[in-house]
Structure formats: C-alpha cells, structure tokens
Amino acid sequence: MLQIAFLLAGAAFVRKAAPVFMFSGIVWGGLGLSIFIDGLQGERHFPLHVFGLLLLTDSVVSLLMGSAARGTQRGIFYFKGGLFFLIAMLILVGHHSGNLVLAIVFGMAYFITGLFVIASALVVRFRQWQRSLLSGVWQIIFSVFLFLPYPTEHDGTVSQFIGMVLITGGIHSVRLSLRMLRIKNGSSVFDILAPRDLVTPTVEQTPAMDMPATGRLTVHVWTPEGSAENEPLRRPVINRYIAAVDANGVISTGHAALELPPSLYISLYPAADIDRSPSEFFNTLKAVEENTVAGKFQSDYASEARAWCESDRKIVFSTFNAPSLIGFWTRYRQNETYNLTWRNCSSSVAYALEAALDGVLRERCSYVGFIRLLFVPELWIAAQLRKRATTMAWTPGLVLDYTRALHAIVHPDKLSLLTFIKRKIFVGLFVALAALPFVPRPASAISLGLQGGSYGTPYNDRHAENWVLPYIGLNYKQFYIDGTELGYTLIDSPSNTLKLKIEYLDVQYDASEGRTAALRSLNNRHSTLLAGASYLYTTPFGGFQTTLGVDTLNQSKGVTANFSWILMKQWGGLTLVPMAGVDWNNGQQNRYYYGISDDEARRSGLDAWRPHASAIPFITLAANYDWQNNWNNWNSWAEVTGRFYSSTITDSPMVNKNAIAELTVGFSYSF
C-alpha cells in the first residue's frame, strides 16, 4: 500500500519523508514485537476491547461503502467488512470459544495465503521467486503455530496475530523507505518501483519524446465476457479474471490498451498466436525467457476497434503526468517482445498507468495529506490487486479493477450531502449502532450480528447481486430496529399488530453490468428507503399481513404494497416460517426500475417501454435456530424466496427473466 501512496505523492515528497517513515516502521515493528510477546505470555497489556471497537467501526464503514460501490470493489468491501465484523464480535464477546474460532480464522488466512504464494512461485517462476517461496513457507509455519494451543490455550491468539501483522508491516515500511532513499534529483518513484529490465535504461532523444499530449488519458479494457462473440458460460470469477468460454468451447481472454491523444497508443499483442493447449498451459505460464516471443504494438485505437470490436470498458483520467508517460513509452517500445506472464497487454497498460500517475497528488501530499491518503479504502484495494497481479500475471480483469481503484483515488467523487445520504443508505443504522451503549440495558433487548445473501435480478445483466451487512436488533419499549428495518409499534396484541416503519428496498440496476452495449448505455437504477405501515392479523390458521410503502428518496416516487399469509411452526430451538403472497408496484415504481424512457431509447437503440402497475407473486421459507445449549445468546437464520414476474415487467427490453430466487443467511449475538 505504501508503494502506491509513494508513487502518487511523487519524488519530492518521498525524498523528504523516507527517513520519517523508516523511523516509523522501526517503532511500528517494535510495538508489534511487544504485543506478540504479550500474547506468548498470555498477558493483556494491549487493550483488546479498544481494538475490537475500532475493528467494529471499520467493518461497519466498509459495509456501508460496499453498499455504494460497484463491481469487484463492492465484493471486496463486503468481504473485508464482513470478516472484520466477525472478528470484532468474537473479540468483544470475550469467550474462550471465541478465541478458538479466531485462532482458526487467523490460521486459515495465513495458511491459504501461504499456499497461494507457494503455488504462484513454483508455477510462474517470476524474478526472485525463491524469496517468495520462503515467504509462503513461513506463513504456513505461522498458521500452524496459531492452530496449536501452545502456549496460552489460544487466549493470546489475538495479540500474537496483531503483533505479527505490525512486525511484518514495520519490516516492509523500513525496506521500502530504504529504497526510496535511493531516489536522486531527476529520477522518479516509478523508476525505483518498476521491475528491473522493464524498460530500456537510456535511449537517444527521439521525436516520440517531444510528442504533444492533448485531451485525456483513456484506459480501454475488453473484458473476456464483453469481447466474446457468443454468450459465455456463467463462471463469474473465472470469466472476469482469466478467460470466458462459450458453449462451443471458444475462449475469449480479453485485452487492455492505453490511449493518450493524439498519437500515443499502447496495445501489445504477440506477433504470432501462442499455443494455449491444456498440455502446454503450465509451461506457458512460467515467466522465463524461453516463453518470450516476438510482439507487435498496435498503431491506434480506431484501427484496432475496426478490426475487432469496441472496448466495453473505458476509464478516463483528466489528471496525469504526461511527460512521465511519454518517457516510459519511448523506452518501453524499444523492446517489442511479448511474454504471457510478465510482458503482456495488461502488464503494459498497468505499468504505463503507474508511470502516468507518478506524482499526480504531489500538491495534496503534505505529511497530513499523505496520512489521509493512507486511509482511502481504494488504496487498500489497489494494493491487494497489484500484489496478486505481480505474483501471478496481469489480466484485463485485474487491470480494470486496478484502474478503477486508482481513478477513485486521483478523481474522488464530490458528493453533496443529500447524495451522500442517498448512497450511504445505512448511515442511520450506523448512528443507531453507536448509540446502543447508551440505551438503558434492562429496558432493551440488543442483538448484533452479520447477515448477507445473494439474489438474482430480472435484469439482463451479468451477475447476481451479493451483499453483506451488519445486523442490528433492538427492542426498546415501542421502538425497534430489525436489520434494515426500523419502526414504532402502535398496537401489539395477541391478534393485532400495527407498526409504522422505514425499510430498505434493495432493487438496483448497474448499467455497467449490462450484457450488451445498449443495456450499458441505460441509466442506473438505485435502491431506496420505503416509509409506511404494516398490519398483521393473527388467527389459528396463520397470520395475514398487509404492508404499504412510499419511496422517500424520490428515486421512483412510487408506491408499493404487500399482501401475505404467514405460518409459524416451532420444534425446540428450530422455528420454520412458510410465507406466500403478492408484492404490488404502482406504475411509477415500475417505470423507474423496469421502464425505458424516450431519451434512453434514442441513446441505446432499444424500444421505449412504459409499464403500468403489476403484481409479483412470491413464496418464502424461513428458518430460525436459537442455540440454547452450548452457544447461549447466539441465534442464526436462513431464508429462501422465489418471485414470479408478470409480462408488465418481463416484456421490458432490459429484463430477461420470468422468475428469480433470493437467499439470505445471518447470525446474531444478544447482549
């Protein structure tokens, strides 16, 4: 992470700050050693509960940001936030069984990472792969140490893990700072960070060095799915980061290029097709000179698009270091060779982009500004992507996510307060979480946990929606919070329940995930908050519920209603709840989420669609289990729902499904 931060800050700041960060690394590592020794001795000098609260805050912020992110960034935020939330809860609960679970979680993290590092080193054989191999072996040894109960029966696991993270972070900071001290006047951070032999060290002055740079820098990405001629098989991770394969067995690997008008265009291909047969796959992956072949740089984007197809992803930078990029390109093009692992189209674009961003944040980077930069979430994402790519290979999918992360750092969104509230829809729940310690405990029931799931959408997009959120449960007199719903109970009798409530409606369309260029040119559809009321009438034959909701964020300005039958059956700690009913949307609701306006029709070439009101039947089976024996105060649940859409929705050009399935799972701990 420091590498990218130093690159963006530029040589002038780094020369001045390197000694400070080297000293900070020594202090950081020393603090880690002290905490690690505390863990070995089973002592608690380090305030774990404070660390748990900080981790809990970080996890909630990550999950909130995930709700506003898109694509892979959304998944990374959800994974990071969900994992940190689980760890924070186990630390704050303070049970011995929680320490055992943490030992397993931390140990598995080191074990899996170590296996990945070892496999990458043995298969790819990149430069200094022996050092990486030893690092992987060390991580596996440390994971085994965490698994073992010695010497504190896992009571010191958290301190041992934190200490080791700080030690390794301090070592990396000192090593990187020593490298930065080698920067001399006239050299750049990119020259120090770039792999050896990436570019020709010195070249004679050429016209290319004096080429004018006009306009904006554009990174073009042809994703494996977007560049496939036929519909690829659904393998989300493989299709995005490796290759897409259609039903006929045709492979699409995608491509990446970088363009700076009027004449700089970086797009590298092998001069002749490479043998990609399964028998030669592992040999081709090795980063050895035997696999280096003749390459060919394309002349310009227009010619490449005519010969093949338009790029389906374009990320545009208006702030960049044009002289640095031109200098890199002038030296890089002297070696017109291609290697599938370490000198391909994607690696060429990734390193060219880094050269173009060398020092672009130098005016923002005082010491305070640099520290603030280290807390930007996208910097963490970019660092993880770069680390994985440099130990295996850059691919178009990794370049796309890496470029988006860097773009978010260089060109941060400037949001109004209203827009911020709309995008961070759960900020109210975060405030409620912060207020929980001040709620009178005897009069309240408080639960904290984690919930997540996956649901299909009727849209003709590429991926199902996956989500993870903190679960907050609170009952305080008539006021309640239940996950993404909060409200006030007006009537609560054995047969009648009336509530006023606000709940989150998670329906959204990300145009960038559309399967065709026409669908990608549509407007995004955003989730919203519904405010309304619900009435439940309970009989011996089950409950009959009616709910009415109105859009409060002016996304659709629509109205929704729900009519459902609910039955509850209990066997010990297990409760099953089958449900059936109908969701109703008025015309405004459907036109926002499934309609196509005249303006969108002109822009995309799709037919305009103006739907009216519709009814959406659904069936649900929910299960809840209260762990009454060995896991007091713990509760878990799961829910599966099927929804069936009418022609009012399915006839929309942006819809290609008649029915979808939804899965939700979660757990909580009651205080």
Tab-separated table of C-alpha atoms in Angstrom, residues 29 39 90 93 123 143 147 151 183 211-212 245 254 281 292 307 332 348 378 473 502 536 550 586 648 661:
chain	number	residue	atom	x	y	z
A	29	GLY	CA	7.690	-3.184	14.304
A	39	GLY	CA	0.478	-12.859	23.536
A	90	LEU	CA	-15.632	-12.522	18.749
A	93	VAL	CA	-17.788	-11.206	23.373
A	123	VAL	CA	4.266	-22.275	-11.296
A	143	SER	CA	-0.523	-20.661	10.628
A	147	PHE	CA	-3.670	-23.555	15.278
A	151	PRO	CA	1.497	-21.661	24.951
A	183	ILE	CA	15.864	8.487	-5.356
A	211	MET	CA	5.184	14.407	-28.898
A	212	PRO	CA	2.431	16.758	-27.722
A	245	VAL	CA	-15.618	-19.862	-22.665
A	254	GLY	CA	-9.982	-10.061	-23.351
A	281	PHE	CA	-0.652	-24.432	-20.151
A	292	THR	CA	9.240	-14.725	-24.612
A	307	ALA	CA	-10.513	-4.871	-36.904
A	332	TYR	CA	9.279	0.601	-23.331
A	348	SER	CA	1.983	-2.985	-20.365
A	378	GLU	CA	-9.420	2.312	-2.697
A	473	GLY	CA	-31.541	-5.748	16.544
A	502	ILE	CA	-38.951	2.591	7.393
A	536	LEU	CA	-50.727	-8.169	10.965
A	550	VAL	CA	-43.794	5.038	-0.263
A	586	ASN	CA	-47.695	1.082	-8.982
A	648	THR	CA	-45.687	-5.989	-17.459
A	661	ALA	CA	-34.514	-16.734	-6.368
